[in-house]
PDB file of C-alpha atoms in Angstrom:
ATOM      1  CA  MET A 692      89.963-215.608  75.684  1.00 56.00           C
ATOM      2  CA  GLN A 693      89.442-218.985  73.969  1.00 64.00           C
ATOM      3  CA  PHE A 694      92.585-218.243  71.935  1.00 59.00           C
ATOM      4  CA  LEU A 695      94.720-218.175  75.076  1.00 61.00           C
ATOM      5  CA  LYS A 696      93.341-221.493  76.306  1.00 68.00           C
ATOM      6  CA  SER A 697      94.278-223.363  73.140  1.00 75.00           C
ATOM      7  CA  PRO A 698      97.787-224.855  72.836  1.00 76.00           C
ATOM      8  CA  LYS A 699      98.411-222.842  69.655  1.00 80.00           C
ATOM      9  CA  GLY A 700      97.433-219.590  71.380  1.00 76.00           C
ATOM     10  CA  PHE A 701      99.625-220.330  74.382  1.00 79.00           C
ATOM     11  CA  ILE A 702     102.603-221.138  72.151  1.00 84.00           C
ATOM     12  CA  THR A 703     102.034-217.939  70.157  1.00 84.00           C
ATOM     13  CA  ILE A 704     101.954-215.782  73.301  1.00 84.00           C
ATOM     14  CA  LEU A 705     104.985-217.581  74.734  1.00 84.00           C
ATOM     15  CA  SER A 706     106.875-217.076  71.454  1.00 87.00           C
ATOM     16  CA  LEU A 707     106.070-213.346  71.399  1.00 88.00           C
ATOM     17  CA  VAL A 708     107.257-212.964  74.994  1.00 89.00           C
ATOM     18  CA  PHE A 709     110.462-214.855  74.189  1.00 88.00           C
ATOM     19  CA  VAL A 710     111.135-212.729  71.091  1.00 88.00           C
ATOM     20  CA  GLY A 711     110.471-209.553  73.078  1.00 86.00           C
ATOM     21  CA  LEU A 712     112.876-210.626  75.806  1.00 86.00           C
ATOM     22  CA  ALA A 713     115.505-211.601  73.218  1.00 82.00           C
ATOM     23  CA  VAL A 714     115.233-208.197  71.520  1.00 81.00           C
ATOM     24  CA  ALA A 715     115.441-206.410  74.889  1.00 79.00           C
ATOM     25  CA  ALA A 716     118.504-208.467  75.887  1.00 76.00           C
ATOM     26  CA  PHE A 717     120.153-207.741  72.538  1.00 75.00           C
ATOM     27  CA  LEU A 718     119.556-204.019  72.920  1.00 71.00           C
ATOM     28  CA  LEU A 719     120.757-203.966  76.524  1.00 70.00           C
ATOM     29  CA  PHE A 720     123.770-206.247  76.151  1.00 70.00           C
ATOM     30  CA  GLY A 721     124.391-206.211  72.390  1.00 70.00           C
ATOM     31  CA  PRO A 722     127.016-204.259  70.478  1.00 73.00           C
ATOM     32  CA  PRO A 723     128.238-201.208  72.402  1.00 66.00           C
ATOM     33  CA  GLN A 724     126.410-197.993  71.618  1.00 70.00           C
ATOM     34  CA  LEU A 725     123.714-199.767  69.552  1.00 73.00           C
ATOM     35  CA  LEU A 726     120.951-197.992  71.445  1.00 74.00           C
ATOM     36  CA  ALA A 727     122.702-194.620  71.187  1.00 78.00           C
ATOM     37  CA  LEU A 728     123.326-195.174  67.479  1.00 81.00           C
ATOM     38  CA  SER A 729     119.636-195.888  66.882  1.00 82.00           C
ATOM     39  CA  GLU A 730     118.770-192.467  68.343  1.00 86.00           C
ATOM     40  CA  SER A 731     121.025-190.483  66.002  1.00 86.00           C
ATOM     41  CA  PRO A 732     119.604-188.435  63.113  1.00 86.00           C
ATOM     42  CA  ASP A 733     121.856-190.334  60.700  1.00 86.00           C
ATOM     43  CA  PHE A 734     120.218-193.585  61.793  1.00 85.00           C
ATOM     44  CA  CYS A 735     116.781-192.086  61.162  1.00 83.00           C
ATOM     45  CA  ALA A 736     117.960-190.939  57.723  1.00 83.00           C
ATOM     46  CA  SER A 737     119.380-194.368  56.868  1.00 81.00           C
ATOM     47  CA  CYS A 738     115.908-195.272  55.664  1.00 73.00           C
ATOM     48  CA  HIS A 739     115.779-193.559  52.284  1.00 66.00           C
ATOM     49  CA  VAL A 740     112.133-192.660  52.912  1.00 72.00           C
ATOM     50  CA  MET A 741     113.287-190.070  55.451  1.00 78.00           C
ATOM     51  CA  GLU A 742     115.883-188.347  53.234  1.00 78.00           C
ATOM     52  CA  GLU A 743     113.721-185.274  52.638  1.00 79.00           C
ATOM     53  CA  GLN A 744     112.973-184.878  56.346  1.00 80.00           C
ATOM     54  CA  HIS A 745     116.650-185.307  57.273  1.00 82.00           C
ATOM     55  CA  THR A 746     117.761-182.731  54.710  1.00 82.00           C
ATOM     56  CA  ALA A 747     115.145-180.255  55.927  1.00 80.00           C
ATOM     57  CA  TRP A 748     116.145-180.878  59.560  1.00 81.00           C
ATOM     58  CA  SER A 749     119.812-180.265  58.772  1.00 81.00           C
ATOM     59  CA  HIS A 750     118.867-176.766  57.521  1.00 78.00           C
ATOM     60  CA  ALA A 751     116.503-175.971  60.401  1.00 69.00           C
ATOM     61  CA  GLY A 752     118.567-173.448  62.338  1.00 69.00           C
ATOM     62  CA  ALA A 753     118.834-174.064  66.085  1.00 72.00           C
ATOM     63  CA  HIS A 754     116.821-177.284  65.938  1.00 81.00           C
ATOM     64  CA  ARG A 755     119.440-179.022  63.812  1.00 80.00           C
ATOM     65  CA  ARG A 756     121.452-179.436  67.024  1.00 84.00           C
ATOM     66  CA  ILE A 757     118.891-181.800  68.526  1.00 87.00           C
ATOM     67  CA  ARG A 758     118.042-185.366  67.554  1.00 90.00           C
ATOM     68  CA  CYS A 759     114.863-186.614  65.870  1.00 89.00           C
ATOM     69  CA  VAL A 760     113.920-188.519  69.037  1.00 91.00           C
ATOM     70  CA  ASP A 761     114.080-185.324  71.103  1.00 92.00           C
ATOM     71  CA  CYS A 762     111.006-184.026  69.253  1.00 90.00           C
ATOM     72  CA  HIS A 763     109.286-187.148  67.940  1.00 92.00           C
ATOM     73  CA  LEU A 764     109.328-189.470  70.972  1.00 94.00           C
ATOM     74  CA  PRO A 765     107.923-188.967  74.496  1.00 94.00           C
ATOM     75  CA  ASN A 766     110.808-187.853  76.697  1.00 92.00           C
ATOM     76  CA  GLY A 767     109.325-187.669  80.177  1.00 86.00           C
ATOM     77  CA  ASN A 768     109.804-191.344  81.058  1.00 89.00           C
ATOM     78  CA  HIS A 769     112.441-193.797  79.760  1.00 87.00           C
ATOM     79  CA  VAL A 770     110.060-196.765  79.611  1.00 88.00           C
ATOM     80  CA  VAL A 771     107.438-194.831  77.636  1.00 91.00           C
ATOM     81  CA  HIS A 772     110.195-193.433  75.399  1.00 91.00           C
ATOM     82  CA  TYR A 773     111.512-196.887  74.455  1.00 86.00           C
ATOM     83  CA  VAL A 774     108.051-198.430  74.088  1.00 88.00           C
ATOM     84  CA  TRP A 775     107.070-195.720  71.579  1.00 90.00           C
ATOM     85  CA  LYS A 776     110.477-195.925  69.929  1.00 89.00           C
ATOM     86  CA  SER A 777     109.818-199.629  69.342  1.00 85.00           C
ATOM     87  CA  ILE A 778     106.289-199.044  68.068  1.00 88.00           C
ATOM     88  CA  ASP A 779     107.252-196.203  65.723  1.00 87.00           C
ATOM     89  CA  GLY A 780     110.396-197.994  64.581  1.00 84.00           C
ATOM     90  CA  MET A 781     108.513-201.180  63.703  1.00 84.00           C
ATOM     91  CA  LYS A 782     105.861-199.152  61.867  1.00 85.00           C
ATOM     92  CA  ASP A 783     108.603-197.490  59.818  1.00 83.00           C
ATOM     93  CA  VAL A 784     110.385-200.795  59.107  1.00 81.00           C
ATOM     94  CA  ILE A 785     107.156-202.486  58.015  1.00 85.00           C
ATOM     95  CA  SER A 786     105.999-199.626  55.777  1.00 83.00           C
ATOM     96  CA  PHE A 787     109.475-199.290  54.247  1.00 82.00           C
ATOM     97  CA  ASN A 788     109.950-203.014  53.581  1.00 83.00           C
ATOM     98  CA  THR A 789     106.438-203.545  52.230  1.00 87.00           C
ATOM     99  CA  GLY A 790     106.681-200.514  49.960  1.00 83.00           C
ATOM    100  CA  MET A 791     103.589-199.005  51.585  1.00 84.00           C
ATOM    101  CA  VAL A 792     105.190-195.640  52.353  1.00 81.00           C
ATOM    102  CA  PRO A 793     102.763-192.733  51.990  1.00 82.00           C
ATOM    103  CA  GLU A 794     103.571-190.158  49.328  1.00 80.00           C
ATOM    104  CA  ARG A 795     103.598-187.491  52.014  1.00 79.00           C
ATOM    105  CA  ILE A 796     104.733-188.434  55.508  1.00 79.00           C
ATOM    106  CA  THR A 797     102.646-186.684  58.173  1.00 82.00           C
ATOM    107  CA  LEU A 798     102.332-186.786  61.932  1.00 85.00           C
ATOM    108  CA  SER A 799      99.688-189.016  63.458  1.00 88.00           C
ATOM    109  CA  SER A 800      97.447-187.497  66.122  1.00 91.00           C
ATOM    110  CA  HIS A 801      99.602-189.206  68.777  1.00 91.00           C
ATOM    111  CA  GLY A 802     102.759-187.884  67.099  1.00 91.00           C
ATOM    112  CA  ALA A 803     101.341-184.352  67.097  1.00 92.00           C
ATOM    113  CA  LYS A 804     100.651-184.579  70.849  1.00 94.00           C
ATOM    114  CA  VAL A 805     104.196-185.828  71.470  1.00 94.00           C
ATOM    115  CA  VAL A 806     105.814-183.082  69.386  1.00 92.00           C
ATOM    116  CA  GLN A 807     103.635-180.423  71.038  1.00 93.00           C
ATOM    117  CA  SER A 808     104.518-181.627  74.547  1.00 93.00           C
ATOM    118  CA  ASN A 809     108.222-181.688  73.632  1.00 93.00           C
ATOM    119  CA  CYS A 810     108.033-178.114  72.287  1.00 91.00           C
ATOM    120  CA  ILE A 811     106.467-177.023  75.566  1.00 92.00           C
ATOM    121  CA  ARG A 812     108.987-179.034  77.614  1.00 92.00           C
ATOM    122  CA  CYS A 813     112.012-177.482  75.868  1.00 91.00           C
ATOM    123  CA  HIS A 814     110.605-173.957  75.664  1.00 92.00           C
ATOM    124  CA  ALA A 815     108.697-173.952  78.989  1.00 91.00           C
ATOM    125  CA  GLU A 816     109.883-170.541  80.113  1.00 91.00           C
ATOM    126  CA  ALA A 817     109.237-168.891  76.752  1.00 88.00           C
ATOM    127  CA  VAL A 818     105.695-170.291  76.446  1.00 88.00           C
ATOM    128  CA  SER A 819     104.646-169.926  80.078  1.00 88.00           C
ATOM    129  CA  GLN A 820     102.413-166.949  79.199  1.00 88.00           C
ATOM    130  CA  LEU A 821     101.021-168.402  75.945  1.00 85.00           C
ATOM    131  CA  ASP A 822      98.054-170.550  75.001  1.00 84.00           C
ATOM    132  CA  THR A 823      99.763-173.930  74.692  1.00 85.00           C
ATOM    133  CA  THR A 824      96.656-175.666  73.339  1.00 87.00           C
ATOM    134  CA  ARG A 825      97.474-174.330  69.852  1.00 86.00           C
ATOM    135  CA  GLN A 826      99.985-176.357  67.859  1.00 88.00           C
ATOM    136  CA  CYS A 827     103.360-174.611  67.927  1.00 87.00           C
ATOM    137  CA  TRP A 828     104.031-175.340  64.247  1.00 83.00           C
ATOM    138  CA  GLY A 829     100.805-173.567  63.275  1.00 81.00           C
ATOM    139  CA  CYS A 830     102.673-170.271  63.693  1.00 82.00           C
ATOM    140  CA  HIS A 831     106.224-171.574  63.487  1.00 80.00           C
ATOM    141  CA  ARG A 832     105.656-173.199  60.117  1.00 72.00           C
ATOM    142  CA  GLN A 833     109.349-173.215  59.292  1.00 68.00           C
ATOM    143  CA  LEU A 834     109.704-176.038  61.847  1.00 69.00           C
ATOM    144  CA  ARG A 835     107.742-178.440  59.680  1.00 69.00           C
ATOM    145  CA  HIS A 836     110.204-180.495  57.686  1.00 72.00           C
ATOM    146  CA  ARG A 837     108.580-179.791  54.329  1.00 62.00           C
ATOM    147  CA  MET A 838     108.509-176.041  54.934  1.00 56.00           C
ATOM    148  CA  THR A 839     111.967-175.499  56.404  1.00 52.00           C
ATOM    149  CA  GLY A 840     113.423-172.302  55.074  1.00 48.00           C
ATOM    150  CA  THR A 841     110.073-170.804  54.040  1.00 48.00           C
ATOM    151  CA  VAL A 842     108.905-167.594  55.650  1.00 47.00           C
ATOM    152  CA  ALA A 843     105.848-167.914  57.840  1.00 46.00           C
ATOM    153  CA  THR A 844     103.294-165.275  56.879  1.00 46.00           C
ATOM    154  CA  ARG A 845     100.642-165.965  59.465  1.00 45.00           C
TER     155      ARG A 845
END
């Protein structure tokens, strides 16, 4: 709390709030369709780190008709959706621009929960009689980007 009482701390917090408001204003009132563009699969693939995932997605049968954000971001609440979009987007930008991209991109535990809840949300009727505590991609392994096109033998 001492940090907030110092002039430097106050200026830092004020600057972060100002930057956040400026980014929000830009996204809300900036170039037309900027927000929609940033939710397209081509936008996600514009980072060359995601090329493999984008290629696998484009060969993924019925799921190639939905966007990356439909599976990988919370979709129950717009505010939560855009907060996590900002967090995940900044993580991707930082790792890409610092060259600290992992050799193999995997879901975080939070990401796994989000994907699982989105599977259940989209396929609610089909899974209503199933144990939804198991990860859907444990059986439906062809849904994982690295294994698209492989036959699940489980």
